[in-house]
Amino acid sequence: MISELGTANGTVSAEQSFSRDEGLRMITTALALESGKNKAMTFTEVTDVNQTETKLVRGLRECGFTRPQEIEHMISKGPEAYMKAIEEFRTRVPKALPQDQWWAAEQEKLEAKEREKQKTADKDMAEKKKKEIDDIAREWAKREYFRKCMAGDMPYSEDEYIKSVWDRALFEGDLKYRMLHGQATDERRELAEFKKKQEKKKQVMLERAKAAMADLLDEDDDDDEE
């Protein structure tokens, strides 16, 4: 630790020691520095690795400072300036620089590009999934059509039959797709729920058809009265 003679830290106790060779090196270096001109200083050894002076010197060396540069910095600035800089860094409001704005804009461009890339990938995945489910559904419907034809109970063409059972075909396609891709399925429960929903759907359609028919009958009655 470097301190000016006469200050609080500038007194060296009798118990403290300092290497003679290191002392000569310090003096030789200090004599060549402008910051050491007309100054009386004391040099003491720092053994605490967590002391501010130790951390500061270690940081200077990691930044590539030479030995004279280290001593110059410790004499002219020292730990006081280091602590002051830390406090100012914690409390000050950073000023936005042009390069900061440029970096922010570039980062936004990269993030937007990644979002667009992910969006495209998700869309492609969804389209691929839909096509695979549709293909499985169509194959299921064709097999059902063939099976009913072989039983002699088929008044429709293949396309008409596929259209009539397409909701069930899509259910079978989605179920088979999840099985093929290792996803959880419960065929019996899911089929029961599907049939329940289809029954409700038929009831709603029937009620709507009845309501529409009733409206037509009411209109006919009005026409007859006129």
XYZ file of C-alpha atoms in Angstrom:
226
model
C 0.000 0.000 0.000
C 1.320 3.454 -0.952
C 0.508 6.390 1.335
C 1.807 9.924 1.757
C 3.919 10.486 4.843
C 2.008 12.294 7.577
C -1.445 11.019 6.602
C -3.551 8.553 8.585
C -2.220 5.611 6.572
C 1.257 7.084 6.165
C 2.589 5.808 9.491
C 4.479 2.515 9.533
C 4.356 0.604 12.816
C 7.346 -1.217 14.246
C 5.685 -4.592 13.611
C 5.316 -4.012 9.868
C 8.011 -5.127 7.455
C 8.754 -4.597 3.778
C 11.186 -6.327 1.438
C 14.385 -4.334 0.941
C 14.666 -5.337 -2.715
C 11.022 -4.477 -3.326
C 11.504 -1.157 -1.580
C 14.443 -0.264 -3.849
C 12.392 -1.181 -6.913
C 9.489 0.983 -5.728
C 11.746 3.956 -5.044
C 13.552 3.616 -8.372
C 10.254 3.483 -10.257
C 8.702 6.336 -8.250
C 11.670 8.612 -8.905
C 11.010 8.319 -12.626
C 7.331 9.244 -12.329
C 5.890 12.749 -12.441
C 3.346 11.754 -9.791
C 6.155 10.949 -7.343
C 7.777 14.362 -7.616
C 8.181 16.319 -4.341
C 6.365 13.671 -2.320
C 7.342 11.701 0.773
C 5.658 8.328 0.796
C 5.523 5.135 2.802
C 5.192 1.635 1.385
C 3.566 -1.201 3.345
C 2.843 -4.801 2.431
C -0.792 -5.857 1.959
C -1.536 -9.452 2.935
C -5.343 -9.365 2.866
C -6.483 -10.634 -0.549
C -9.867 -8.947 -0.071
C -8.440 -5.515 0.670
C -9.286 -2.798 -1.845
C -5.625 -2.174 -2.747
C -5.135 -5.863 -3.564
C -8.205 -5.996 -5.797
C -7.209 -2.782 -7.529
C -3.652 -3.902 -8.314
C -4.898 -7.286 -9.500
C -7.369 -5.564 -11.809
C -4.678 -3.275 -13.225
C -2.452 -6.248 -13.993
C -5.291 -8.135 -15.650
C -5.857 -5.072 -17.850
C -2.205 -5.179 -18.974
C -0.739 -2.337 -16.896
C 3.045 -2.357 -16.581
C 4.771 -2.008 -13.196
C 5.433 1.757 -13.604
C 1.820 2.248 -14.716
C 0.581 0.406 -11.636
C 2.615 2.599 -9.289
C 1.630 5.748 -11.211
C -2.026 4.848 -10.824
C -1.711 3.998 -7.119
C 0.094 7.278 -6.371
C -2.052 9.615 -8.451
C -5.430 7.977 -7.893
C -5.258 5.009 -5.560
C -8.115 3.217 -3.801
C -9.903 6.475 -2.967
C -10.539 7.240 -6.633
C -11.455 3.594 -7.176
C -14.129 3.660 -4.450
C -15.415 7.026 -5.674
C -15.744 5.668 -9.224
C -17.714 2.665 -7.941
C -20.090 4.906 -5.991
C -20.618 7.199 -8.978
C -21.262 4.210 -11.211
C -23.934 2.948 -8.829
C -25.730 6.279 -8.515
C -25.331 8.060 -11.829
C -27.784 7.806 -14.699
C -25.920 6.395 -17.736
C -26.045 8.695 -20.723
C -27.264 7.201 -23.963
C -24.516 7.276 -26.570
C -24.992 7.060 -30.351
C -23.394 3.619 -30.379
C -25.834 2.500 -27.684
C -28.743 3.467 -29.903
C -27.113 1.688 -32.843
C -26.594 -1.477 -30.803
C -30.187 -1.328 -29.545
C -31.468 -0.970 -33.110
C -29.309 -3.862 -34.316
C -30.460 -5.999 -31.399
C -34.085 -5.214 -32.212
C -33.456 -6.210 -35.845
C -31.938 -9.514 -34.759
C -34.791 -10.216 -32.355
C -37.377 -9.323 -35.020
C -35.606 -11.613 -37.482
C -35.607 -14.442 -34.928
C -39.300 -13.878 -34.188
C -40.126 -13.961 -37.892
C -38.015 -17.080 -38.320
C -39.798 -18.771 -35.418
C -43.175 -17.659 -36.758
C -42.377 -19.170 -40.154
C -41.133 -22.378 -38.547
C -44.296 -22.646 -36.429
C -46.467 -22.044 -39.496
C -44.599 -24.675 -41.514
C -44.895 -27.123 -38.621
C -48.632 -26.468 -38.293
C -49.168 -26.928 -42.036
C -47.134 -30.126 -42.025
C -49.132 -31.440 -39.065
C -52.456 -30.548 -40.721
C -51.454 -32.260 -43.963
C -50.355 -35.392 -42.129
C -53.604 -35.519 -40.126
C -55.680 -34.919 -43.284
C -53.838 -37.722 -45.100
C -54.396 -40.140 -42.215
C -58.059 -39.072 -41.994
C -58.624 -39.626 -45.708
C -57.041 -43.090 -45.564
C -59.252 -43.998 -42.596
C -62.373 -42.788 -44.439
C -61.418 -44.750 -47.573
C -60.978 -47.942 -45.551
C -64.357 -47.406 -43.915
C -65.942 -46.822 -47.321
C -64.381 -49.991 -48.711
C -65.482 -51.989 -45.658
C -69.100 -50.821 -45.994
C -69.060 -51.409 -49.735
C -67.939 -55.002 -49.161
C -70.847 -55.390 -46.716
C -73.245 -54.166 -49.431
C -74.434 -51.200 -47.383
C -73.215 -48.131 -49.256
C -75.637 -45.819 -51.148
C -73.004 -43.055 -51.582
C -70.006 -42.471 -53.807
C -66.587 -42.473 -52.164
C -66.310 -38.678 -52.115
C -69.839 -38.308 -50.727
C -69.137 -40.802 -47.967
C -65.797 -39.195 -47.039
C -67.529 -35.820 -46.786
C -70.262 -37.262 -44.567
C -67.791 -38.813 -42.071
C -65.065 -36.163 -42.278
C -65.393 -35.005 -38.645
C -64.884 -38.581 -37.425
C -62.051 -39.051 -39.914
C -60.261 -35.962 -38.566
C -60.672 -37.303 -35.034
C -59.086 -40.610 -36.079
C -56.347 -38.760 -37.964
C -55.447 -36.586 -34.953
C -55.472 -39.602 -32.640
C -53.199 -41.625 -34.936
C -50.896 -38.624 -35.452
C -50.333 -38.265 -31.699
C -49.713 -42.007 -31.383
C -47.107 -41.906 -34.143
C -45.332 -38.980 -32.488
C -45.242 -40.479 -29.013
C -47.854 -38.155 -27.498
C -50.299 -39.186 -24.784
C -53.622 -40.651 -25.975
C -56.654 -42.331 -24.389
C -58.565 -43.754 -27.348
C -61.595 -45.050 -25.447
C -62.142 -41.878 -23.408
C -61.458 -39.540 -26.320
C -63.805 -41.460 -28.621
C -66.575 -41.307 -26.019
C -66.091 -37.550 -25.644
C -66.055 -37.107 -29.432
C -69.326 -39.021 -29.851
C -70.897 -36.990 -27.040
C -69.907 -33.725 -28.743
C -71.191 -34.979 -32.103
C -74.508 -35.903 -30.525
C -74.842 -32.406 -29.050
C -73.922 -30.934 -32.425
C -76.662 -32.985 -34.111
C -79.194 -31.857 -31.517
C -78.313 -28.197 -32.105
C -78.574 -28.624 -35.891
C -81.907 -30.404 -35.475
C -83.286 -27.625 -33.301
C -82.162 -25.040 -35.829
C -83.796 -27.015 -38.662
C -87.052 -27.262 -36.683
C -86.990 -23.524 -35.993
C -86.371 -22.740 -39.654
C -89.212 -25.046 -40.692
C -91.549 -23.431 -38.178
C -90.719 -19.995 -39.576
C -91.513 -21.206 -43.103
C -94.837 -22.658 -41.981
C -95.728 -19.401 -40.256
C -94.966 -17.473 -43.452
C -97.184 -19.872 -45.466
C -100.035 -19.374 -42.999
C -99.718 -15.614 -43.298
C -99.801 -15.844 -47.102
C -102.962 -17.994 -46.988
C -104.743 -15.515 -44.718
C -103.995 -12.694 -47.129
